[in-house]
XYZ file of C-alpha atoms in Angstrom:
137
model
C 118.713 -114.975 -99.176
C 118.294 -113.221 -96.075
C 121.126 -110.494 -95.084
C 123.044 -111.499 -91.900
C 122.236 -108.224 -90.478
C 118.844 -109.609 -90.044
C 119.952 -112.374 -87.748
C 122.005 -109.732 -85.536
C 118.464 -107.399 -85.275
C 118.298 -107.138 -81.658
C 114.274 -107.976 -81.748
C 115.727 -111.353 -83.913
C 118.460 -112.036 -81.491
C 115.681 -111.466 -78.438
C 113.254 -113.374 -80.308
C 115.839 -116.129 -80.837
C 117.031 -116.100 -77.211
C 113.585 -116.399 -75.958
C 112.750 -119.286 -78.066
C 115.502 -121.017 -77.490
C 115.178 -120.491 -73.361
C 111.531 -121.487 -73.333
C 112.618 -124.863 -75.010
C 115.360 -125.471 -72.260
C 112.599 -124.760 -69.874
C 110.528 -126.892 -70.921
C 112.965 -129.597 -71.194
C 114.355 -128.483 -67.415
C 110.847 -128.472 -65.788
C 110.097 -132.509 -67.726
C 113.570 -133.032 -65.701
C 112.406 -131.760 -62.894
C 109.052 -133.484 -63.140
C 110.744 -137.085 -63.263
C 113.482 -136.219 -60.318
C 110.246 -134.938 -57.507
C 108.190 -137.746 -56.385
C 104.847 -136.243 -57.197
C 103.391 -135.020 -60.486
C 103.793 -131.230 -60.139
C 101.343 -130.100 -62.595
C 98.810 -132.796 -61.199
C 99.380 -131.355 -57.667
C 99.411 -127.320 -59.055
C 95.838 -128.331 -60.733
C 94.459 -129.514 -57.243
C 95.215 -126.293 -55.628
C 98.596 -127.722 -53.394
C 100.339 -124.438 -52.541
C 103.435 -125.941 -51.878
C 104.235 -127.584 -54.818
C 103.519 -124.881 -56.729
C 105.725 -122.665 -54.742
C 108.212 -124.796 -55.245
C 108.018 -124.970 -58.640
C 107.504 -121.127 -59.188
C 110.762 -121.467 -57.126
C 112.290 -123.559 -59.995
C 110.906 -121.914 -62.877
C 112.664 -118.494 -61.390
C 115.691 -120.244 -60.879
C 115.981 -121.446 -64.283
C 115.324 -118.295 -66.051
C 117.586 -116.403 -64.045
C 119.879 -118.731 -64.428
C 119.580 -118.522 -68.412
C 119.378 -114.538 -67.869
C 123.146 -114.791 -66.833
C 124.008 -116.890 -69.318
C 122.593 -114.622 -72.189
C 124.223 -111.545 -70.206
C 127.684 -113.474 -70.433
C 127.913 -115.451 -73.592
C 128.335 -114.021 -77.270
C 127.227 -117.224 -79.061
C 123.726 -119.524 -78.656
C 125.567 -122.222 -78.023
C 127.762 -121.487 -74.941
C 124.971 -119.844 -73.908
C 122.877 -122.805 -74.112
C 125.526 -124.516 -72.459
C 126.491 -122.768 -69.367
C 122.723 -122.524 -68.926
C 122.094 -126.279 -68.837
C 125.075 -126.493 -66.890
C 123.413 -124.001 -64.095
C 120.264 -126.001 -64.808
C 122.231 -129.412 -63.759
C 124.010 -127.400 -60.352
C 120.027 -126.545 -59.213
C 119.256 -129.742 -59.273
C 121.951 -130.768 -57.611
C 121.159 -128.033 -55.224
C 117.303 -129.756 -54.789
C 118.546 -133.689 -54.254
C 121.246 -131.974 -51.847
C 118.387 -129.770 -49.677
C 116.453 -133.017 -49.529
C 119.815 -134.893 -48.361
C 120.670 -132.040 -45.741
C 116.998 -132.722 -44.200
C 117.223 -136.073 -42.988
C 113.933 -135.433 -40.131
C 111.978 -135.687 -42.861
C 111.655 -135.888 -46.531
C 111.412 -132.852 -48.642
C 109.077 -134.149 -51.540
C 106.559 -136.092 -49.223
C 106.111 -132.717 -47.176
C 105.732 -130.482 -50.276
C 103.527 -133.260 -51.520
C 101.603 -133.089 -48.416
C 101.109 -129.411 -48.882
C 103.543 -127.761 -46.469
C 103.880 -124.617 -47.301
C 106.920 -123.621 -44.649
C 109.001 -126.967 -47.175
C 107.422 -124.961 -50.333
C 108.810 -121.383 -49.683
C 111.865 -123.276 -48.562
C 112.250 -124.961 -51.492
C 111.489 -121.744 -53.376
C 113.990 -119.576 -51.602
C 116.722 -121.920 -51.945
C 116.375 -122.510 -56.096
C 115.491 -118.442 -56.427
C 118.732 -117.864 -54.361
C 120.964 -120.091 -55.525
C 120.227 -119.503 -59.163
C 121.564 -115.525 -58.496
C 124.598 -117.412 -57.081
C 125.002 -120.269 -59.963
C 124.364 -117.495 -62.576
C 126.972 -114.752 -60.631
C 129.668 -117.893 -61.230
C 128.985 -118.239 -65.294
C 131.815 -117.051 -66.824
């Protein structure tokens, strides 16, 4: 039977942590995947610029977001927690910046390849991920 030391290693707990935030990743970016209307890895693949500026934008977000979390929590699961629940504010954040631009439509421009809607879009989920993750507690 393994010691419990070994699970409080720090290259275990790092080892854990990463695991564990790569999965929530991957679970965000499927999220974020079916709230965009375009296929981001399709679009990525064909060379658009924008969406994959915007979805660099996201990825950052979301692991900065989790890097708070991890700075701030002592267990996995409030950890885990308060990350999906930064997670759920920066997509909030992205249907809100697409409500706030009523001239025209965030995802059809992005989709469209404008880059000026793709750094946009990248600035405001990098920014407001240092911003959701300063509020963890």
């Amino acid at each position: 039977m393994l010691d419990s030391r070994f699970w409080q290693h720090p290259l275990v707990e790092t080892a854990g942590y990463f695991s564990v935030v790569v999965l929530c990743l991957i679970v965000s970016m499927v999220i974020f995947e079916l709230v965009t209307k375009y296929k981001n890895w399709e679009e990525i693949k064909k060379g658009n610029v924008a969406v994959a500026l915007a979805t660099g934008g996201k990825i950052l977000g979301i692991c900065n977001i989790f890097r708070y979390s991890i700075e701030r929590h002592s267990t996995l699961l409030e950890m885990i927690g308060w990350g999906l629940f930064g997670f759920t504010l920066l997509i909030f954040a992205y249907l809100l910046f697409e409500f706030l631009t009523p001239r025209f439509k965030v995802d059809e421009e992005i989709a469209n390849e404008n880059r000026s809607v793709g750094f946009i879009s990248f600035t405001i989920s990098l920014g407001l991920s240092f911003v959701i993750g300063a509020s963890i507690l």
